[in-house]
XYZ file of C-alpha atoms in Angstrom:
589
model
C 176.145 62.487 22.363
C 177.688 65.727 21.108
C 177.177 64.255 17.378
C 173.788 63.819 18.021
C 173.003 67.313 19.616
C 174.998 69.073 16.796
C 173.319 67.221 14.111
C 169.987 68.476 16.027
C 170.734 71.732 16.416
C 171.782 71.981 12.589
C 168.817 70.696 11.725
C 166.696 73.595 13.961
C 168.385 75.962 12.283
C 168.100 75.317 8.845
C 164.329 75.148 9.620
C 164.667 78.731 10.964
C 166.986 79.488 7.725
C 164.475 78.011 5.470
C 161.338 79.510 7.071
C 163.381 82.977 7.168
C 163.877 82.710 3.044
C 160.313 81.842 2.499
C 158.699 84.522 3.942
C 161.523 87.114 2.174
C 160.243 85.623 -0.630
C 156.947 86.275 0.086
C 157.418 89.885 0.891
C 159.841 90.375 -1.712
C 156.587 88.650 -4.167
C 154.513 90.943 -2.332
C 156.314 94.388 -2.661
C 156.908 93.454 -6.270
C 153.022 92.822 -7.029
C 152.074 96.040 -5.016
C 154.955 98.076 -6.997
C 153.725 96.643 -10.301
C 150.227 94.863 -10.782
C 148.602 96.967 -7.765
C 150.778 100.267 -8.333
C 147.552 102.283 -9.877
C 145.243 101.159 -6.832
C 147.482 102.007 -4.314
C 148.538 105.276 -5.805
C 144.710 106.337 -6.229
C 144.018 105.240 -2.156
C 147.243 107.182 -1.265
C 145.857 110.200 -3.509
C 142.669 109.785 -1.959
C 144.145 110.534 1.720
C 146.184 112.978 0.396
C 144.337 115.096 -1.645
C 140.577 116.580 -2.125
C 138.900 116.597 -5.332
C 136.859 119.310 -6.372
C 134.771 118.723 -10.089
C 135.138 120.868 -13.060
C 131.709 120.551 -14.898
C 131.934 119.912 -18.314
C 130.759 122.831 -20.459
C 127.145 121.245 -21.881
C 126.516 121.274 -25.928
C 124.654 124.339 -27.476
C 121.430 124.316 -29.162
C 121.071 125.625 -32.784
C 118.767 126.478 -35.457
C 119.486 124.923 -39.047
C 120.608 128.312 -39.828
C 123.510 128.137 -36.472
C 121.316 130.809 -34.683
C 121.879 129.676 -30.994
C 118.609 128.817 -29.350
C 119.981 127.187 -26.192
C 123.586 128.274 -25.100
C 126.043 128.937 -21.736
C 126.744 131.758 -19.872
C 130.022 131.381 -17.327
C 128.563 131.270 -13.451
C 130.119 129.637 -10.396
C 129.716 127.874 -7.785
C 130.140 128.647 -3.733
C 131.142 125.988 -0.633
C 133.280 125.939 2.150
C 135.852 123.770 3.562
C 135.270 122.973 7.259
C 139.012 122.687 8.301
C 139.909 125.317 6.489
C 137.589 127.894 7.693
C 139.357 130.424 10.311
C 136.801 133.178 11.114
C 132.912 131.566 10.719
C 130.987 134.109 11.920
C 132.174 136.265 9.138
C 131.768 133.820 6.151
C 128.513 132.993 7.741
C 127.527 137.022 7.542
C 129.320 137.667 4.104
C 127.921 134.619 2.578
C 124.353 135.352 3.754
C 124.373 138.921 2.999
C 125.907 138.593 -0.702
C 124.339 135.124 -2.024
C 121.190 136.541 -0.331
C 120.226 133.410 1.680
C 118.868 132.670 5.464
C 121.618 133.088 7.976
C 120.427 130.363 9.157
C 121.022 128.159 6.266
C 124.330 129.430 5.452
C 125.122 128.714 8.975
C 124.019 125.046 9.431
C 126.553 124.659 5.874
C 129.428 126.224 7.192
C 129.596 124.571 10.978
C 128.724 121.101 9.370
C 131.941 118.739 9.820
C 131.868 117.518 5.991
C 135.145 117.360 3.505
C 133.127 119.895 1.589
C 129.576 121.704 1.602
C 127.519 123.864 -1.481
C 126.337 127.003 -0.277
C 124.990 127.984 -3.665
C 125.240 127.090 -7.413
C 124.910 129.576 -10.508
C 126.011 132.272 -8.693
C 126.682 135.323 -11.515
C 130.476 135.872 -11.882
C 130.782 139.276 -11.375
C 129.497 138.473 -7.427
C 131.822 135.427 -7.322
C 134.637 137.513 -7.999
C 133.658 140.049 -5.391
C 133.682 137.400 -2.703
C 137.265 135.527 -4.188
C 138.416 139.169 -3.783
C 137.843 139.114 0.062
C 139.804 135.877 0.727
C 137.649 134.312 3.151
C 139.818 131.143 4.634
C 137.920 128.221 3.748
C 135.554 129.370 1.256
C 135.847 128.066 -2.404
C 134.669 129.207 -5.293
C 134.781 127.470 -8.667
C 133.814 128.108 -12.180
C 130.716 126.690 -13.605
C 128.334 126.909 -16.497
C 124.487 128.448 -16.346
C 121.705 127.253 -19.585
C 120.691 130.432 -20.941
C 117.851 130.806 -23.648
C 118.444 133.993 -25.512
C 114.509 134.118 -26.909
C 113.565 133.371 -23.556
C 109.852 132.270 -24.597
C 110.446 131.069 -27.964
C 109.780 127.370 -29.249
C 109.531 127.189 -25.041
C 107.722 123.547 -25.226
C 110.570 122.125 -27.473
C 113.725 123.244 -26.258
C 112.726 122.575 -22.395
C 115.326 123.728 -19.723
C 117.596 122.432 -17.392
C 118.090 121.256 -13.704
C 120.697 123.148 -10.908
C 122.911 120.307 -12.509
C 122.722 121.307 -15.935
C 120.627 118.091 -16.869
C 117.955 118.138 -18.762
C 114.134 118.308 -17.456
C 111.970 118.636 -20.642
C 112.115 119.092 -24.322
C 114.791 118.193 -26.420
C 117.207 119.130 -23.454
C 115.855 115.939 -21.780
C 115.930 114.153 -24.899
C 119.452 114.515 -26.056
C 120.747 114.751 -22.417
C 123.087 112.061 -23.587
C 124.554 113.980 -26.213
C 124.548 117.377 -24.828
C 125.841 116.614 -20.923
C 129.355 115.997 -21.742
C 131.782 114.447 -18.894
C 132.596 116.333 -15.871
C 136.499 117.215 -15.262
C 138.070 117.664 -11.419
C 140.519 119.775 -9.581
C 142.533 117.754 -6.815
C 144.741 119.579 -4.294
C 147.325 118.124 -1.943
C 146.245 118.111 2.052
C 147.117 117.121 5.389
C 146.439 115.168 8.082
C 144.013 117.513 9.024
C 142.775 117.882 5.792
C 143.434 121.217 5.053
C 145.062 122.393 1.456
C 148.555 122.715 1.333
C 150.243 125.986 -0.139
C 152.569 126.150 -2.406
C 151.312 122.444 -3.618
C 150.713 122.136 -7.454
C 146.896 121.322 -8.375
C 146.312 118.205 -10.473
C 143.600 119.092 -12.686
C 142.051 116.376 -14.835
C 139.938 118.823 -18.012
C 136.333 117.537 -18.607
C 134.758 116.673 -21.784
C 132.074 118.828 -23.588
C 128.940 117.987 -24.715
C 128.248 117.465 -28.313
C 126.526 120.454 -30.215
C 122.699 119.700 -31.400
C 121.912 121.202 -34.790
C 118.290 121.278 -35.136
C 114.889 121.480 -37.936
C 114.113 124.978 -36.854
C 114.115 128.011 -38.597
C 114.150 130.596 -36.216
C 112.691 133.325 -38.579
C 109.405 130.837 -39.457
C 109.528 129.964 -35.518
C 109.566 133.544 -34.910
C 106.416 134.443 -37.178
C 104.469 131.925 -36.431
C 104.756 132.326 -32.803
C 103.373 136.229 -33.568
C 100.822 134.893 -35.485
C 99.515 132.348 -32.821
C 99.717 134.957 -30.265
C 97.585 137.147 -32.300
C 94.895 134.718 -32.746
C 94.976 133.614 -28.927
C 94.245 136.908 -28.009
C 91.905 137.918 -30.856
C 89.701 134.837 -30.191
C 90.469 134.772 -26.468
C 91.381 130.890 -26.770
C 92.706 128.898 -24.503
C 95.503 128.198 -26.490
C 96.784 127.949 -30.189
C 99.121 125.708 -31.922
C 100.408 125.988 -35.210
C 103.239 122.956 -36.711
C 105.080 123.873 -39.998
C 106.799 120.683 -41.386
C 108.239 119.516 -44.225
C 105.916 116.625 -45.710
C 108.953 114.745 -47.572
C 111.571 114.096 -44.512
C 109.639 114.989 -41.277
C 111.884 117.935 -40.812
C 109.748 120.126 -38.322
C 110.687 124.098 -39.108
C 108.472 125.420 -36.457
C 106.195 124.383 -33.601
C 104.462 127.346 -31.305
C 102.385 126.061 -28.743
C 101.119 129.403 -27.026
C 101.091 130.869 -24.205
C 104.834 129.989 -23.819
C 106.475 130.336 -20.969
C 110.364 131.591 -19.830
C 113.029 129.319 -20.322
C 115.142 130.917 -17.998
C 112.497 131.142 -15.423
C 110.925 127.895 -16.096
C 109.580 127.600 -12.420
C 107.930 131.078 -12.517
C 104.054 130.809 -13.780
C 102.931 132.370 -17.242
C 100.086 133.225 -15.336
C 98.700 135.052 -12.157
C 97.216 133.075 -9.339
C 96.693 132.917 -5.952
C 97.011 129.485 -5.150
C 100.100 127.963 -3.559
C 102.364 126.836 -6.670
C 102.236 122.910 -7.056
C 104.105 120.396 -9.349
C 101.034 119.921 -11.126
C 100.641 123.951 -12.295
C 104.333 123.413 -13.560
C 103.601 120.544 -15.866
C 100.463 121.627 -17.065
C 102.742 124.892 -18.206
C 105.552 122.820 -19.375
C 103.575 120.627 -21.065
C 103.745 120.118 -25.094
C 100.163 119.871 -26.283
C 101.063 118.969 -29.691
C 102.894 116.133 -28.753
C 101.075 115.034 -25.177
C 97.552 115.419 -25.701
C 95.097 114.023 -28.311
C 92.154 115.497 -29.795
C 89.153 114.710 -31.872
C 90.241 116.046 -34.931
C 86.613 116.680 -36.981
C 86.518 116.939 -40.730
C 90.185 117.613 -41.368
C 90.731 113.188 -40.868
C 88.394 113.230 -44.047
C 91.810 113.232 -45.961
C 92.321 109.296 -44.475
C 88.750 108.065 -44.974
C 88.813 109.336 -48.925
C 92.325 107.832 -49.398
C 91.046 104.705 -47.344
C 88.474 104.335 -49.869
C 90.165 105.160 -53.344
C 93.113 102.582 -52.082
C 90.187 100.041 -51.235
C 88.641 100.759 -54.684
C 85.305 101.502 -53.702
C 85.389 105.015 -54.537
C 85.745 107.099 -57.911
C 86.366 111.256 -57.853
C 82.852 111.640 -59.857
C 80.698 109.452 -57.932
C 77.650 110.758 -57.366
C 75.574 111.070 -53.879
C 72.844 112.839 -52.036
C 72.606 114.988 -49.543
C 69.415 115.747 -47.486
C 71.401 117.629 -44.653
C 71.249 114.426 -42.948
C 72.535 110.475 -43.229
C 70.245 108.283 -41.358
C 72.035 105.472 -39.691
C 70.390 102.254 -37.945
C 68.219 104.697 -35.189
C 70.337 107.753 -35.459
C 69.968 110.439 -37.916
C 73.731 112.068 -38.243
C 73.235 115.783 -39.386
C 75.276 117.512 -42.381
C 76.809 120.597 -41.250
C 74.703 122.827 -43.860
C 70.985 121.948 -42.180
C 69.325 122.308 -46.004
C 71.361 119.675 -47.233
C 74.114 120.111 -50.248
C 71.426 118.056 -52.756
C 72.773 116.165 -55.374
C 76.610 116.046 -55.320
C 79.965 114.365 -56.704
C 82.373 113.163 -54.305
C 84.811 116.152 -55.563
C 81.919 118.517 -54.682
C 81.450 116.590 -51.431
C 84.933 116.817 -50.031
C 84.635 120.276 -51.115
C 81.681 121.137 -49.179
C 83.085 118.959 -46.596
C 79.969 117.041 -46.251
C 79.274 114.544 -43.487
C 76.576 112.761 -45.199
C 78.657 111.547 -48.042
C 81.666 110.963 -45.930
C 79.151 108.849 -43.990
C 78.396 106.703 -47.468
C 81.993 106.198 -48.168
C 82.340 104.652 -44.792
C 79.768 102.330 -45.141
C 81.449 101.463 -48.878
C 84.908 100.845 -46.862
C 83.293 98.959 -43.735
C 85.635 98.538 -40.677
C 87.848 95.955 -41.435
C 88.804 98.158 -44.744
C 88.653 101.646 -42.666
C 91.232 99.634 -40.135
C 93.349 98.536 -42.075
C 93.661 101.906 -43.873
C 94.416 103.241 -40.365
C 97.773 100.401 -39.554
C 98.736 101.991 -43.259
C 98.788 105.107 -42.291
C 100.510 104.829 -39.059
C 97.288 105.788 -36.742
C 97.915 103.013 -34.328
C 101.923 104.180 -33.339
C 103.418 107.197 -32.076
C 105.117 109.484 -34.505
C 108.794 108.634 -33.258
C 109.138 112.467 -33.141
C 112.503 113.422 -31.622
C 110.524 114.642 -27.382
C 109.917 113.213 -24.254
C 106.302 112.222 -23.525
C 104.252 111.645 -27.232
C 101.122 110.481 -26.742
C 99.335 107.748 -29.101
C 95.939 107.720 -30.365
C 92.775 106.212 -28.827
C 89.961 104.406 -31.244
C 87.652 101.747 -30.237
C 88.395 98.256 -30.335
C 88.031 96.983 -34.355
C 85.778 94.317 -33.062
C 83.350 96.882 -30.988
C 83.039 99.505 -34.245
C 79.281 99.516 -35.535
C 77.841 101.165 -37.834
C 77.149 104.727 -36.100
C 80.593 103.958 -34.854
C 82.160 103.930 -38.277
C 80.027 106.688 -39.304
C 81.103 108.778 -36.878
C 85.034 108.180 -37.493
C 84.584 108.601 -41.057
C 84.247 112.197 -40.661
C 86.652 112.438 -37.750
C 84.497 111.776 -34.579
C 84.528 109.357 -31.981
C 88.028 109.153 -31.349
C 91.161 110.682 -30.840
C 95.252 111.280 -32.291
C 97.527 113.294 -31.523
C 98.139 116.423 -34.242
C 101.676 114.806 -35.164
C 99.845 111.974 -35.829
C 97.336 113.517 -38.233
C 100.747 115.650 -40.051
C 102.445 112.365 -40.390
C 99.744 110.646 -41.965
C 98.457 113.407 -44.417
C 101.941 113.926 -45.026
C 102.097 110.025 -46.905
C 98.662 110.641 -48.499
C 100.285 114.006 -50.309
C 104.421 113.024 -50.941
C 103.898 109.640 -52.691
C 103.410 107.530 -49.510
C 106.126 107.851 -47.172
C 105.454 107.624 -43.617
C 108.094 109.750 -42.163
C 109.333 110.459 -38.999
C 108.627 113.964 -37.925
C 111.798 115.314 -35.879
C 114.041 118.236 -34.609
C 117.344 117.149 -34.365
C 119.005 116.792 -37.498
C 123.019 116.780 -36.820
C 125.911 116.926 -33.752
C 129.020 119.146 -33.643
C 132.080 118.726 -31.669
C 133.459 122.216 -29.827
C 134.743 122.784 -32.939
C 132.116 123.107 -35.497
C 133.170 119.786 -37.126
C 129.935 117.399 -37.538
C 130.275 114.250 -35.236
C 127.152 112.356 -36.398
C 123.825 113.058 -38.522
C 120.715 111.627 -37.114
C 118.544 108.860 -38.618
C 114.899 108.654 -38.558
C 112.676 105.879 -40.205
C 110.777 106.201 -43.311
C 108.164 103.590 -44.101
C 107.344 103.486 -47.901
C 104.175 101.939 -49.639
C 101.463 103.696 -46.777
C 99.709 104.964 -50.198
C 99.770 104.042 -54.154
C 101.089 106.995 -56.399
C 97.750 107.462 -58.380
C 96.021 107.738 -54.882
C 98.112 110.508 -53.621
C 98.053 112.190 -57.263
C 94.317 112.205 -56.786
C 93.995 113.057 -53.294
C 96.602 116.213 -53.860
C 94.480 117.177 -56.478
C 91.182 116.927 -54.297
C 92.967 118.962 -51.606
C 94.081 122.101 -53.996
C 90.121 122.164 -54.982
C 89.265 122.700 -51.377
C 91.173 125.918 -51.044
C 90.727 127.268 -54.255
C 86.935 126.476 -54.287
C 85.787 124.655 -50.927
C 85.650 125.419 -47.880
C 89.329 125.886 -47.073
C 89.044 129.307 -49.825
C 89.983 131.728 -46.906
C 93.584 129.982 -47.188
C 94.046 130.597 -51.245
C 96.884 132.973 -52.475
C 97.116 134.197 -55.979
C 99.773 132.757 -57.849
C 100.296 129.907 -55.125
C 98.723 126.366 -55.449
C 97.583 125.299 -51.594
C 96.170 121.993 -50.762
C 94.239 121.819 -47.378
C 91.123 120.724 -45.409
C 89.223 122.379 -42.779
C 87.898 121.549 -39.724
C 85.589 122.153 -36.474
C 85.542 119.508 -34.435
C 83.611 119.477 -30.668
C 84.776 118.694 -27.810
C 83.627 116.645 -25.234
C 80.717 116.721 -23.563
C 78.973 117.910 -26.500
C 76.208 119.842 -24.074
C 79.541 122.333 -23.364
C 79.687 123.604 -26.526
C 83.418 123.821 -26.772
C 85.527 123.852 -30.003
C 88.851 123.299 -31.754
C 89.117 124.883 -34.796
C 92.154 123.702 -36.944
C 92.911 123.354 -40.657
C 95.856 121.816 -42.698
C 97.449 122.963 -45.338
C 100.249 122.006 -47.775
C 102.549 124.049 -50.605
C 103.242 123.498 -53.263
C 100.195 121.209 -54.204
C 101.853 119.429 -56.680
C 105.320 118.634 -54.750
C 104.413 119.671 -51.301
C 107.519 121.314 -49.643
C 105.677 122.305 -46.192
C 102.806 121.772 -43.826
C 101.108 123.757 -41.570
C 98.468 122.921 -39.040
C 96.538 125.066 -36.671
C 94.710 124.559 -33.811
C 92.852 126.933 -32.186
C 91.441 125.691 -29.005
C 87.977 126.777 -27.528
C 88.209 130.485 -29.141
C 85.153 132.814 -28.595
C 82.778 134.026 -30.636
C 82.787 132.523 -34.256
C 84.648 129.147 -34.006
C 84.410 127.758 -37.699
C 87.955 126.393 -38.915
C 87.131 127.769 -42.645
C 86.513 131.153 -40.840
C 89.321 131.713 -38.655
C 91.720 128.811 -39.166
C 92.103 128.367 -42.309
C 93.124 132.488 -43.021
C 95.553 132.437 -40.690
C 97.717 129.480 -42.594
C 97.118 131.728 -46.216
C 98.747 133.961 -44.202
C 101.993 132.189 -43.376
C 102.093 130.646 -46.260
C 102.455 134.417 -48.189
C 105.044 135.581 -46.076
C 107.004 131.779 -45.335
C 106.919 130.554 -49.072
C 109.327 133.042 -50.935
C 111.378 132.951 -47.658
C 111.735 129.179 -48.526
C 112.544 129.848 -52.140
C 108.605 129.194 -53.430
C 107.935 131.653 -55.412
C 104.327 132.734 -57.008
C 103.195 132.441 -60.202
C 102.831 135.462 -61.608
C 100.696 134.527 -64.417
C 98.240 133.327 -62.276
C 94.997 135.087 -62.120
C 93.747 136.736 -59.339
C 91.372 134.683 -56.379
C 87.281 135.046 -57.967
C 85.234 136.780 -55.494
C 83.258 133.782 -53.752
C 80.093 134.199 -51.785
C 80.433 131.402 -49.108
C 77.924 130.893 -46.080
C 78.749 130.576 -42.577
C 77.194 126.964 -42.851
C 79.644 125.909 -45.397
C 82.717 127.528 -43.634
C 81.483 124.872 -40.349
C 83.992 122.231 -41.335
C-alpha cells in the first residue's frame, strides 16, 4: 500500500512539475515576443499614455514665376490652445485670450472649460501677438509655431494662383491643383505627462521635424502678367464691361506667360467681396468671384473660329486661297437668309479677300463645300471635342450639337462661329496647331519642382498630339492670318516693323433680342514662327462693341511693349503702316 500511494503521489507531482514548466515556457515565449516582435507596438501604446503630441506643420512649397519672382510664399504665424489639466487660473486665460485674439468671451470660454487632451482657440495668429501672450505664461495655454499663405501681389494672376484653407490646403487655382506637391508632411512635438495628464518639467521633448512641400516653378512672367493685367483693367473701365480677359501663350509648348481675368480679387482676403453689396454674403457670391472664366465658362466665339472652318476646308481640299465668290450682304440658306456683316454686300471676292473682310457669306459657302461629316471631323483634329488638359481645377469642355442633328443653317451658322460654344483655351489650343505646324499642345502653368533647396526635383510633362494639321495648310493659313492685320479687319493690331497674324471677332450673346456682346480677337508673333498668343475678350462693353475696333488695338498694343521684352525685335527696314480708311461695318467681325 505505501508503494502504491508513493508511486501516486509521484505521479501528481510531476503533473504539477510539468504543467509548472509549460506555462514558464509560455511566458518566457511570451515576454520574448513582446520584447522583440511586438517591442515597437508596445513602446508606441506606452508613449501614447505617457506623452501628448502636439503637430509641427510642415512649411508648404512656394510659388514662383519662371523668372523665381515669388508669387505665392509663407509668412511665420502661430497657433493658440489650451490644455485643460494644465490650466490653473481660467478666468484669466479666458479674459486675456478674448481680449488679445479678439474673440467672444463666450467662445473662448466654452474652449477653455471643455475636458479635451487639447483645444484650438485660434490659428494664424501674427507672431508678434503670440509672443506677447508666451511672454505672460499663462498655465495651460500653448502656443506653437505655424505657417500663414501670403500673396505678395495680392490681386495679381488672382484666378490662377487660388488661396488656401485655415489648414494651409489648397481651395482653388493651382494651389488646389498641386496640393499634392506643395502640402508637404506635417512634423510633431511629444512631451512626457502624468497620470493626470499634465506636462512634466524638466522632461526632454521628442520632436519628430516635418517634411516641406516641394517648390512649384511656373509659365508666368510676372512683368507680361503685370502689363497685361493694367491693360485689361483699362479697357474694363474704359468700356464699362463686365469683365475682360486677355491669355498670352506660347503657340509651340502651351507654356501660358500670362492670364488676367479682371476684376481680380485679394488673395489674402479671398473671402472679402471685390464688390459692394448689401446682400447677406453666400457661397455662391464667393465662387462666382473665384471663378476662372477662361477656363470654366464657354462662349460663342463669332468670326475669330473662322481660322478652323478655312483650315477644315484647305485640309479637306475643297478650298483654294484664290477662289472666287459673291457676296450680296447676304447667303440664303433653305428658308433663312443669313446676313453679311457689311449690309451692301463685299461683291465679288477671293477667299483671301473674304477672310479678310471677314465675310459670313463666303464662310457660309465653304461650309457647304466641307459638309458636316468633313466640318466634324476637322473639329476631333483639332481637339474641339476634349478639354485642354490645362494645368486648373474645373475646365470646362465645349458644347456643339449632335453630328447627326447639324443641318444646313446649322452648319452655316458654325462655320462662322455661331451656334455653339468652347471654352477660350480651347480656341488658343486649336489655332495654336493651325499656326506652329500642327501640334496640339497642352496649354499649362506649372513647368518644374524644387526641393527647399533650390535643386529641381522633377519637370512636368504635358502631351503633345502631332499631325492635327499638314505643313502646307498651316504655311497657308499663317499667311492668310498676317493679311488680316496688315490689311483686314484685324489692321488696328499692325505694328511697323512687326509681322502679326490674327482674326477678329464680335460674337452675340444669347438671347439675341438683348443685344449683348463679346468682343475678342487673336493674335500671334512672329507670323512666320509664332513665339506668342494673345487673346482678348472683352465681355458686354458699352458703347462701340466691334472686336476690330476695340479688341484688336489693345493686343497691337502688348505686342509693342511684350515683343522686344521677349527678345522679338522689329524690323527696322520695314516701312511704315499705309493710312487705311476702314468702315465701322468692316471693323464688325
Amino acid at each position: 500500500m505505501q508503494l502504491l500511494f508513493t508511486s501516486s503521489h509521484r505521479k501528481r507531482l510531476l503533473i504539477v512539475v510539468i504543467a509548472f514548466f509549460t506555462l514558464l515556457t509560455i511566458i518566457t515565449v511570451k515576454l520574448v515576443s513582446i520584447m522583440t516582435m511586438q517591442a515597437d507596438d508596445y513602446g508606441y501604446r506606452a508613449r501614447a499614455v505617457q506623452e501628448r503630441e502636439r503637430s509641427i506643420k510642415a512649411k508648404r512649397g512656394s510659388i514662383y514665376d519662371r523668372n523665381g519672382v515669388v508669387l505665392a510664399g509663407n509668412q511665420a504665424v502661430c497657433s493658440i490652445s489650451v490644455i485643460y489639466n494644465q490650466i490653473e487660473d481660467p478666468e484669466t486665460v479666458i479674459r486675456v485670450l478674448s481680449e488679445k485674439l479678439e474673440l467672444p468671451e463666450e467662445d473662448v470660454r466654452r474652449r477653455v472649460e471643455k475636458r479635451s487632451v487639447r483645444e484650438k482657440i485660434k490659428s494664424n495668429v501674427d507672431k508678434e501677438l503670440a509672443d506677447e501672450i508666451r511672454a505672460m505664461n499663462l498655465a495651460g495655454v500653448m502656443i506653437d509655431e505655424d505657417y500663414k499663405r501670403y500673396y505678395p501681389y495680392s490681386t495679381l494672376a488672382s484666378h490662377v494662383l487660388g488661396f488656401t484653407g485655415s489648414d494651409n490646403q489648397g481651395i482653388v487655382g493651382l494651389e488646389v491643383y498641386y496640393d499634392d506637391l506643395l502640402m508637404g508632411e506635417n512634423g510633431s512635438i511629444n512631451t512626457v505627462t502624468n497620470a493626470r495628464g499634465i506636462e512634466v518639467e524638466n522632461m526632454a521633448e521628442r520632436r519628430v521635424e516635418g517634411t516641406a512641400g516641394q517648390n512649384l516653378v511656373t509659365s508666368i512672367d510676372i512683368n507680361i502678367q503685370q502689363y497685361i493685367t493694367q491693360k485689361a483693367l483699362e479697357v474694363l473701365e474704359k468700356k464699362q464691361a463686365k469683365r475682360v480677359c486677355i491669355i498670352v501663350m506660347n503657340p509651340q509648348n502651351g507654356e501660358i506667360y500670362a492670364l488676367a481675368d479682371v476684376p481680380e480679387y485679394n488673395l489674402n482676403e479671398p473671402f472679402t467681396l471685390n464688390y459692394e453689396t448689401d446682400e447677406t454674403v453666400t457661397q455662391d457670391m464667393w465662387n462666382q468671384m473665384w471663378r476662372n472664366y477662361c477656363i470654366s465658362d464657354t462662349y460663342e466665339p463669332g468670326s475669330t473660329f473662322k481660322i478652323v472652318t478655312a483650315t477644315t476646308a484647305f485640309e479637306q481640299g475643297v478650298l483654294r486661297v484664290e477662289d472666287q465668290f459673291y457676296c450680296p450682304g447676304y447667303h440664303i440658306v433653305e428658308d433663312r437668309r443669313i446676313r453679311c456683316h457689311k449690309v451692301a454686300g463685299h461683291g465679288a471676292e477671293t477667299f483671301r479677300e473674304g477672310i479678310m473682310n471677314s465675310c459670313n457669306p463666303v464662310f457660309m459657302q465653304v461650309g457647304e463645300r466641307i459638309g458636316v461629316d468633313g466640318f466634324y471631323d476637322g473639329l476631333r483634329k483639332l481637339g474641339l471635342f476634349e478639354q485642354t488638359g490645362v494645368d486648373l481645377p474645373g475646365e470646362a469642355n465645349s458644347i456643339f450639337h449632335k453630328q447627326e442633328k447639324v443641318g444646313p443653317v446649322e452648319l452655316a451658322t458654325m462655320s462662322f462661329g455661331q451656334s455653339f460654344q468652347i471654352t477660350p483655351l480651347q480656341l488658343m489650343r486649336a489655332a495654336s496647331a493651325v499656326v506652329n505646324g500642327g501640334n496640339l499642345v497642352t496649354p499649362h502653368f506649372g513647368v518644374y519642382t524644387t526641393d527647399e533647396n533650390n535643386n529641381v526635383t522633377e519637370v512636368l510633362k504635358y502631351e503633345t498630339k502631332t499631325g492635327a494639321v499638314s505643313t502646307a495648310t498651316s504655311e497657308t493659313m499663317k499667311g492668310l492670318l498676317e493679311a488680316v492685320v496688315a490689311e483686314g479687319t484685324g489692321h488696328r493690331a499692325y505694328i511697323a516693323g512687326y509681322s502679326i497674324g490674327g482674326k477678329t471677332a464680335t460674337s452675340e450673346k444669347l438671347p439675341r433680342s438683348e443685344n449683348r456682346y463679346i468682343s475678342s480677337f487673336l493674335g500671334f508673333s512672329p507670323a512666320d514662327n509664332p513665339q506668342v498668343m494673345t487673346l482678348i475678350l472683352i465681355d458686354e462693353p458699352q458703347g462701340i462693341y466691334y472686336g476690330g475696333t476695340i479688341a484688336a488695338p489693345v493686343v497691337g498694343e502688348i505686342y509693342d511693349n511684350i515683343l522686344p521684352y521677349l527678345g522679338i525685335y522689329k524690323d527696322e527696314n520695314a516701312e511704315e503702316e499705309t493710312t487705311q480708311t476702314i468702315s465701322i461695318d468692316d471693323a464688325v467681325f
